[in-house]
Amino acid sequence: MNRLTREDIKEWKAKRQGDTSEAAASVEEIVKDVRTHGDSAVRKYTDKFDGVSLSEFRVSSEEISDAYESLSGKYLDIIQEAARNIRRFHEKQVPSSWFDTSLDGTLLGQKYTSLDRVGVYVPGGTAAYPSSVMMNIIPAQVAGVKRIAMVTPPGPNNQVPIGVLATAQILGVKEIYKIGGAQAIAALAYGTETVPFVDKITGPGNIFVALAKKEVYGEVDIDMIAGPSEIVVLCDETARPGEVAADLLSQAEHDERSSAICVTTSEELAGKVEKEVKSQLADLPRTTIATASMDTYGGIIVTETMEEAVAAVNDLAPEHLEVMTANPYDQLGSIRHAGAIFLGPFSSEPVGDYFAGPNHVLPTSGTARFSSPLNVHDFMKKSSIISYSEAAWKEHADKIASFARLEDLEGHARAVEKRKERYDD
Amino acid sequence: MNRLTREDIKEWKAKRQGDTSEAAASVEEIVKDVRTHGDSAVRKYTDKFDGVSLSEFRVSSEEISDAYESLSGKYLDIIQEAARNIRRFHEKQVPSSWFDTSLDGTLLGQKYTSLDRVGVYVPGGTAAYPSSVMMNIIPAQVAGVKRIAMVTPPGPNNQVPIGVLATAQILGVKEIYKIGGAQAIAALAYGTETVPFVDKITGPGNIFVALAKKEVYGEVDIDMIAGPSEIVVLCDETARPGEVAADLLSQAEHDERSSAICVTTSEELAGKVEKEVKSQLADLPRTTIATASMDTYGGIIVTETMEEAVAAVNDLAPEHLEVMTANPYDQLGSIRHAGAIFLGPFSSEPVGDYFAGPNHVLPTSGTARFSSPLNVHDFMKKSSIISYSEAAWKEHADKIASFARLEDLEGHARAVEKRKERYDD
């Protein structure tokens, strides 16, 4: 593990950003092609990239129910319990439309409305996670989105992993298309003969998916441009080094570009964590990935004070932050930037990945500076409500017209003043 | 004005989108250049595009206070009153962090934190609006953003319009840079020697600004990619044609690509509105712009029923929607997509542009399907809080570990199970 200081953070962050210009050019072409040629372009790229020749994109209801039947009851129960927890947490986020009235009769407010149509991307291969299906679908359902379309690339035998389909069945998702990559994102953004266009696309994916989401952003909304995952564990001498190390590795095993950093006030703990990481890495099934990740993007920062440690955390703005200190609530107030904050020794990060209820779709790569976990608000939008009363108009019309003229917009001024003709009758 | 039907809407929307690929290539180059060369690149492009050779980007505090002194007291009073209204409306949006506890000691919640640094773009030339300064700055201030930097292109004499500077003074904004275009957006996204990097960029601008915002999106957050403005007036036979026409024209005068559409159940009203538009256009100062806008993007849709009329409104998903019907609240429930909804005959659109309190930064070009008016939430973000209790861990650890193994992530399972060693001691 690398020893870092707070001064290294900026450089360390920059190191994680690769050059994506080549992929970007190819994504631009794919998106344009699907926009123009619809299904036939989607078919062409599915053949090229997934090696599958698709006659029908849509997953049949039999495929979905067969997957459900073939997953063991033990897993079905766990998925169902997790889904209930996730639904309960997200139901607490549902906002209410509100308004405020004045004595003169004016009403101002905000009306919340759910989106009409949402598309959810579920990655294929080893990253085809039932948990991601839940984390993307449930907030949209809680928000009241009526039409949810899921896309996921077909595997080598034109199959979608049964865990993914069984989870869709549990959640009642019926519209699933076996398409992936930039072509799937373009199909959702612009619509094709068989895939309907949506208003927003969410869900993680590889670099082609991420760039395609950026390309279509504006035409539709997107959740975020997800980068590789990261964890920071903030701890003092009361933490158990084995637990710190295990939690760091749970992130490192995701991807060679994942990052796991321990920030601590205890030099002694730091040394023990390093040893634990080494020994736990030895027999981890995904040890190659985790070792590469720890060697390149793993690190330990030892600070003099807890204030400095928290400042380092805020500089990192990590996706996942664990706080294992004597009293984690002492630090909560000064932590400004983190996607999810796990407090105390029993809040191991996988607790949040799968089960506790909060969303595991989180801002990566320091974007917790300005982004939030996926949530119900992401699937709703607001409309301002302005009901100006006759009395308010009488009192303020001249001021509003003056303001318009200050901005050289005579038509605006005249529109407000036009109401004066009512009193000429 | 063009007579349209609901079937024309899709085609009509597509017509408004121009080809931006040439501008996009130039923006990409400018952004890359500023990212690499900082101030010297910003200087180069300011010279090239604004025709101004800048030694110092920062607007001095004297320039700001001089502008304030030179604006007439009448205008200062109106701006101050509008600012109070806008602040009051936005203060009602401030969300609270929340949490929920379980009997077993687990705490789950969401913590709201304001962004640290925000950049606001204020266009130059005839579009340099004091109202835009207020609409962008006030929500950020209400959210608690500590550092707000404003950028605006220098005018021909290296001046910033006094209305803009005076408004900045009223709001207490001190950090203003005389830079504009894609170079200003890049400077805010990556930082230069003199311009600090920010976490989010908001504010309208021309096509170069819009494309630059899309280019840096992901590195920083942005409010939206703003397109040309639009208004839809939904009305029945009770509306006054002169008022409908005046309000349509208040939008049409903005830009040749602005759009103004009247949707009505009354053929008689439609005819009268057409006549009124023609006659009011005749002596409007910005008649060339407004006429071009009305000829190309102005329209009237007459429907048989109010249900169809509302359906047409939802298809259009307009930035501004005025409802001038016998009882506008009857339609409010079925209106799903609109940036701001103005109810009743006294809620002329400029009332919301300047004075009432809701934000005038609104989703354009049909993006009200998935976007909201600029608001306090745009300047805050959430962190999930997960404090899992020992009891909860004991009850659910095995299920969580199973879920992790279903997803083939052994390191995740081991992290949760690592806590079992506590009981071996």
CSV table of N, CA and C in Angstrom, one decimal, chain A residues 43-140:
chain,number,residue,atom,x,y,z
A,43,ARG,N,-28.9,-4.0,-34.2
A,43,ARG,CA,-28.5,-5.4,-34.5
A,43,ARG,C,-27.1,-5.5,-34.9
A,44,LYS,N,-26.7,-4.6,-35.8
A,44,LYS,CA,-25.3,-4.6,-36.3
A,44,LYS,C,-24.3,-4.6,-35.2
A,45,TYR,N,-24.5,-3.6,-34.2
A,45,TYR,CA,-23.5,-3.5,-33.2
A,45,TYR,C,-23.6,-4.6,-32.1
A,46,THR,N,-24.8,-5.2,-31.9
A,46,THR,CA,-24.9,-6.3,-31.0
A,46,THR,C,-24.1,-7.5,-31.6
A,47,ASP,N,-24.2,-7.7,-32.9
A,47,ASP,CA,-23.5,-8.7,-33.6
A,47,ASP,C,-22.0,-8.5,-33.4
A,48,LYS,N,-21.6,-7.3,-33.7
A,48,LYS,CA,-20.1,-6.9,-33.6
A,48,LYS,C,-19.5,-7.0,-32.2
A,49,PHE,N,-20.2,-6.4,-31.2
A,49,PHE,CA,-19.6,-6.4,-29.9
A,49,PHE,C,-20.0,-7.5,-29.0
A,50,ASP,N,-21.2,-8.0,-29.1
A,50,ASP,CA,-21.6,-9.1,-28.2
A,50,ASP,C,-21.5,-10.4,-28.9
A,51,GLY,N,-21.2,-10.4,-30.2
A,51,GLY,CA,-21.1,-11.7,-30.9
A,51,GLY,C,-22.4,-12.5,-30.9
A,52,VAL,N,-23.5,-11.7,-30.9
A,52,VAL,CA,-24.8,-12.4,-30.8
A,52,VAL,C,-25.7,-11.8,-32.0
A,53,SER,N,-26.3,-12.7,-32.7
A,53,SER,CA,-27.2,-12.3,-33.8
A,53,SER,C,-28.6,-12.4,-33.3
A,54,LEU,N,-29.2,-11.2,-33.0
A,54,LEU,CA,-30.5,-11.2,-32.4
A,54,LEU,C,-31.6,-11.0,-33.4
A,55,SER,N,-32.6,-11.9,-33.3
A,55,SER,CA,-33.8,-11.6,-34.2
A,55,SER,C,-34.8,-10.8,-33.3
A,56,GLU,N,-34.9,-11.1,-32.1
A,56,GLU,CA,-35.8,-10.4,-31.2
A,56,GLU,C,-35.1,-9.8,-30.0
A,57,PHE,N,-35.2,-8.5,-29.7
A,57,PHE,CA,-34.5,-7.9,-28.6
A,57,PHE,C,-35.2,-8.2,-27.3
A,58,ARG,N,-36.5,-8.2,-27.3
A,58,ARG,CA,-37.3,-8.3,-26.1
A,58,ARG,C,-37.1,-9.7,-25.4
A,59,VAL,N,-36.9,-9.6,-24.1
A,59,VAL,CA,-36.8,-10.9,-23.3
A,59,VAL,C,-38.3,-11.3,-23.1
A,60,SER,N,-38.5,-12.6,-23.4
A,60,SER,CA,-39.9,-13.1,-23.3
A,60,SER,C,-40.3,-13.3,-21.8
A,61,SER,N,-41.6,-13.2,-21.6
A,61,SER,CA,-42.1,-13.4,-20.2
A,61,SER,C,-41.7,-14.8,-19.7
A,62,GLU,N,-41.6,-15.8,-20.6
A,62,GLU,CA,-41.2,-17.1,-20.2
A,62,GLU,C,-39.8,-17.2,-19.7
A,63,GLU,N,-38.9,-16.5,-20.4
A,63,GLU,CA,-37.5,-16.4,-20.0
A,63,GLU,C,-37.4,-15.8,-18.5
A,64,ILE,N,-38.2,-14.8,-18.3
A,64,ILE,CA,-38.2,-14.1,-17.0
A,64,ILE,C,-38.7,-15.1,-15.9
A,65,SER,N,-39.8,-15.7,-16.2
A,65,SER,CA,-40.4,-16.6,-15.1
A,65,SER,C,-39.6,-17.9,-14.9
A,66,ASP,N,-39.0,-18.4,-16.0
A,66,ASP,CA,-38.1,-19.5,-15.9
A,66,ASP,C,-36.9,-19.2,-15.0
A,67,ALA,N,-36.3,-18.0,-15.2
A,67,ALA,CA,-35.2,-17.6,-14.3
A,67,ALA,C,-35.6,-17.6,-12.9
A,68,TYR,N,-36.8,-17.0,-12.6
A,68,TYR,CA,-37.3,-16.9,-11.3
A,68,TYR,C,-37.4,-18.3,-10.7
A,69,GLU,N,-38.0,-19.2,-11.5
A,69,GLU,CA,-38.2,-20.6,-11.0
A,69,GLU,C,-36.9,-21.3,-10.7
A,70,SER,N,-35.8,-21.0,-11.4
A,70,SER,CA,-34.6,-21.7,-11.3
A,70,SER,C,-33.7,-21.2,-10.2
A,71,LEU,N,-34.0,-20.0,-9.7
A,71,LEU,CA,-33.1,-19.5,-8.6
A,71,LEU,C,-33.6,-20.1,-7.3
A,72,SER,N,-32.6,-20.5,-6.5
A,72,SER,CA,-33.0,-21.2,-5.2
A,72,SER,C,-33.8,-20.3,-4.3
A,73,GLY,N,-34.7,-20.9,-3.6
A,73,GLY,CA,-35.6,-20.2,-2.7
A,73,GLY,C,-34.9,-19.3,-1.7
A,74,LYS,N,-33.7,-19.8,-1.2
A,74,LYS,CA,-32.9,-19.1,-0.3
A,74,LYS,C,-32.5,-17.7,-0.8
A,75,TYR,N,-32.1,-17.7,-2.1
A,75,TYR,CA,-31.7,-16.4,-2.7
A,75,TYR,C,-32.9,-15.5,-2.9
A,76,LEU,N,-34.0,-16.2,-3.4
A,76,LEU,CA,-35.2,-15.4,-3.6
A,76,LEU,C,-35.7,-14.7,-2.3
A,77,ASP,N,-35.6,-15.4,-1.2
A,77,ASP,CA,-36.0,-14.8,0.1
A,77,ASP,C,-35.1,-13.6,0.4
A,78,ILE,N,-33.8,-13.8,0.2
A,78,ILE,CA,-32.9,-12.7,0.6
A,78,ILE,C,-33.1,-11.5,-0.3
A,79,ILE,N,-33.3,-11.7,-1.6
A,79,ILE,CA,-33.5,-10.6,-2.5
A,79,ILE,C,-34.8,-9.9,-2.2
A,80,GLN,N,-35.8,-10.7,-1.8
A,80,GLN,CA,-37.1,-10.1,-1.4
A,80,GLN,C,-37.0,-9.2,-0.2
A,81,GLU,N,-36.3,-9.7,0.8
A,81,GLU,CA,-36.1,-9.0,2.1
A,81,GLU,C,-35.3,-7.7,1.8
A,82,ALA,N,-34.2,-7.8,1.0
A,82,ALA,CA,-33.5,-6.6,0.6
A,82,ALA,C,-34.3,-5.6,-0.1
A,83,ALA,N,-35.2,-6.1,-1.0
A,83,ALA,CA,-36.0,-5.2,-1.8
A,83,ALA,C,-37.0,-4.5,-0.9
A,84,ARG,N,-37.5,-5.1,0.1
A,84,ARG,CA,-38.4,-4.5,1.1
A,84,ARG,C,-37.6,-3.4,1.8
A,85,ASN,N,-36.4,-3.7,2.3
A,85,ASN,CA,-35.6,-2.6,3.0
A,85,ASN,C,-35.3,-1.4,2.1
A,86,ILE,N,-35.0,-1.7,0.8
A,86,ILE,CA,-34.7,-0.6,-0.1
A,86,ILE,C,-35.9,0.2,-0.4
A,87,ARG,N,-37.0,-0.5,-0.5
A,87,ARG,CA,-38.3,0.3,-0.8
A,87,ARG,C,-38.7,1.1,0.4
A,88,ARG,N,-38.5,0.6,1.6
A,88,ARG,CA,-38.9,1.3,2.8
A,88,ARG,C,-38.0,2.6,2.9
A,89,PHE,N,-36.7,2.5,2.7
A,89,PHE,CA,-35.8,3.7,2.8
A,89,PHE,C,-36.2,4.7,1.7
A,90,HIS,N,-36.5,4.2,0.5
A,90,HIS,CA,-36.8,5.2,-0.6
A,90,HIS,C,-38.1,5.8,-0.4
A,91,GLU,N,-39.1,5.1,0.2
A,91,GLU,CA,-40.4,5.7,0.4
A,91,GLU,C,-40.3,6.9,1.3
A,92,LYS,N,-39.3,7.0,2.2
A,92,LYS,CA,-39.2,8.1,3.1
A,92,LYS,C,-38.7,9.4,2.3
A,93,GLN,N,-38.2,9.2,1.1
A,93,GLN,CA,-37.7,10.3,0.3
A,93,GLN,C,-38.8,11.0,-0.5
A,94,VAL,N,-39.9,10.4,-0.6
A,94,VAL,CA,-40.9,11.0,-1.6
A,94,VAL,C,-41.3,12.4,-1.1
A,95,PRO,N,-41.1,13.4,-2.0
A,95,PRO,CA,-41.4,14.8,-1.7
A,95,PRO,C,-42.9,15.1,-1.9
A,96,SER,N,-43.4,16.1,-1.3
A,96,SER,CA,-44.7,16.6,-1.5
A,96,SER,C,-44.7,17.9,-2.3
A,97,SER,N,-45.7,18.0,-3.2
A,97,SER,CA,-45.9,19.3,-3.8
A,97,SER,C,-46.3,20.3,-2.7
A,98,TRP,N,-45.9,21.5,-2.8
A,98,TRP,CA,-46.3,22.5,-1.7
A,98,TRP,C,-46.7,23.8,-2.3
A,99,PHE,N,-47.4,24.6,-1.6
A,99,PHE,CA,-47.7,25.9,-2.0
A,99,PHE,C,-47.8,26.9,-0.8
A,100,ASP,N,-47.8,28.1,-1.1
A,100,ASP,CA,-47.8,29.1,-0.1
A,100,ASP,C,-48.7,30.3,-0.6
A,101,THR,N,-49.6,30.7,0.2
A,101,THR,CA,-50.5,31.7,-0.2
A,101,THR,C,-50.3,33.1,0.5
A,102,SER,N,-50.6,34.1,-0.2
A,102,SER,CA,-50.6,35.5,0.4
A,102,SER,C,-52.0,36.0,0.6
A,103,LEU,N,-52.1,37.0,1.5
A,103,LEU,CA,-53.4,37.6,1.9
A,103,LEU,C,-54.0,38.2,0.6
A,104,ASP,N,-53.2,38.6,-0.3
A,104,ASP,CA,-53.8,39.3,-1.5
A,104,ASP,C,-54.4,38.2,-2.5
A,105,GLY,N,-54.2,36.9,-2.2
A,105,GLY,CA,-54.8,35.9,-3.1
A,105,GLY,C,-53.8,35.2,-4.0
A,106,THR,N,-52.5,35.7,-4.0
A,106,THR,CA,-51.5,35.0,-4.8
A,106,THR,C,-51.1,33.7,-4.2
A,107,LEU,N,-50.9,32.7,-5.1
A,107,LEU,CA,-50.4,31.4,-4.7
A,107,LEU,C,-49.1,31.1,-5.4
A,108,LEU,N,-48.1,30.7,-4.7
A,108,LEU,CA,-46.8,30.3,-5.3
A,108,LEU,C,-46.5,28.9,-4.8
A,109,GLY,N,-45.9,28.1,-5.6
A,109,GLY,CA,-45.5,26.7,-5.1
A,109,GLY,C,-44.7,25.9,-6.1
A,110,GLN,N,-44.5,24.7,-5.7
A,110,GLN,CA,-43.8,23.7,-6.6
A,110,GLN,C,-44.6,22.4,-6.6
A,111,LYS,N,-44.9,22.0,-7.8
A,111,LYS,CA,-45.6,20.7,-8.0
A,111,LYS,C,-44.6,19.6,-8.4
A,112,TYR,N,-44.6,18.5,-7.7
A,112,TYR,CA,-43.8,17.4,-8.1
A,112,TYR,C,-44.5,16.4,-9.0
A,113,THR,N,-43.9,16.0,-10.0
A,113,THR,CA,-44.5,15.0,-11.0
A,113,THR,C,-43.4,13.9,-11.2
A,114,SER,N,-43.8,12.7,-11.3
A,114,SER,CA,-42.8,11.6,-11.7
A,114,SER,C,-42.5,11.7,-13.2
A,115,LEU,N,-41.4,11.2,-13.6
A,115,LEU,CA,-41.1,11.0,-15.0
A,115,LEU,C,-42.0,10.0,-15.6
A,116,ASP,N,-42.3,10.1,-16.9
A,116,ASP,CA,-43.1,9.2,-17.6
A,116,ASP,C,-42.4,7.8,-17.8
A,117,ARG,N,-41.2,7.9,-18.4
A,117,ARG,CA,-40.5,6.7,-18.9
A,117,ARG,C,-39.1,6.7,-18.5
A,118,VAL,N,-38.6,5.6,-18.0
A,118,VAL,CA,-37.2,5.5,-17.6
A,118,VAL,C,-36.6,4.3,-18.1
A,119,GLY,N,-35.3,4.4,-18.5
A,119,GLY,CA,-34.5,3.2,-19.0
A,119,GLY,C,-33.4,2.9,-18.0
A,120,VAL,N,-33.3,1.7,-17.7
A,120,VAL,CA,-32.3,1.2,-16.7
A,120,VAL,C,-31.3,0.3,-17.4
A,121,TYR,N,-30.0,0.7,-17.3
A,121,TYR,CA,-29.0,-0.1,-17.9
A,121,TYR,C,-28.4,-1.1,-16.8
A,122,VAL,N,-28.4,-2.4,-17.2
A,122,VAL,CA,-27.8,-3.4,-16.3
A,122,VAL,C,-26.6,-4.0,-17.0
A,123,PRO,N,-25.4,-3.9,-16.5
A,123,PRO,CA,-24.2,-4.4,-17.2
A,123,PRO,C,-24.3,-5.9,-17.4
A,124,GLY,N,-23.6,-6.5,-18.3
A,124,GLY,CA,-23.6,-7.9,-18.5
A,124,GLY,C,-22.4,-8.6,-17.8
A,125,GLY,N,-22.1,-9.8,-18.2
A,125,GLY,CA,-20.9,-10.5,-17.7
A,125,GLY,C,-20.9,-10.6,-16.2
A,126,THR,N,-19.6,-10.5,-15.7
A,126,THR,CA,-19.5,-10.7,-14.2
A,126,THR,C,-20.0,-9.5,-13.4
A,127,ALA,N,-20.4,-8.4,-14.1
A,127,ALA,CA,-20.9,-7.3,-13.4
A,127,ALA,C,-22.4,-7.2,-13.4
A,128,ALA,N,-23.0,-8.4,-13.8
A,128,ALA,CA,-24.5,-8.4,-13.8
A,128,ALA,C,-25.1,-8.7,-12.5
A,129,TYR,N,-25.4,-7.6,-11.7
A,129,TYR,CA,-25.7,-7.8,-10.3
A,129,TYR,C,-27.2,-7.6,-10.1
A,130,PRO,N,-27.8,-8.6,-9.4
A,130,PRO,CA,-29.2,-8.4,-9.0
A,130,PRO,C,-29.4,-7.2,-8.1
A,131,SER,N,-28.3,-6.9,-7.3
A,131,SER,CA,-28.5,-5.7,-6.4
A,131,SER,C,-28.6,-4.4,-7.2
A,132,SER,N,-27.9,-4.3,-8.4
A,132,SER,CA,-28.0,-3.1,-9.2
A,132,SER,C,-29.4,-3.0,-9.8
A,133,VAL,N,-30.0,-4.1,-10.1
A,133,VAL,CA,-31.4,-4.1,-10.7
A,133,VAL,C,-32.3,-3.4,-9.6
A,134,MET,N,-32.2,-3.9,-8.4
A,134,MET,CA,-33.0,-3.3,-7.3
A,134,MET,C,-32.7,-1.9,-7.1
A,135,MET,N,-31.5,-1.5,-7.0
A,135,MET,CA,-31.1,-0.1,-6.7
A,135,MET,C,-31.5,0.9,-7.7
A,136,ASN,N,-31.6,0.5,-9.0
A,136,ASN,CA,-32.1,1.4,-10.0
A,136,ASN,C,-33.6,1.4,-10.2
A,137,ILE,N,-34.2,0.2,-10.1
A,137,ILE,CA,-35.6,0.1,-10.4
A,137,ILE,C,-36.5,0.6,-9.2
A,138,ILE,N,-36.1,0.2,-8.0
A,138,ILE,CA,-37.0,0.6,-6.9
A,138,ILE,C,-37.2,2.1,-6.7
A,139,PRO,N,-36.2,2.9,-6.7
A,139,PRO,CA,-36.5,4.4,-6.6
A,139,PRO,C,-37.4,4.9,-7.7
A,140,ALA,N,-37.3,4.4,-8.9
A,140,ALA,CA,-38.1,4.8,-10.0
A,140,ALA,C,-39.6,4.4,-9.7
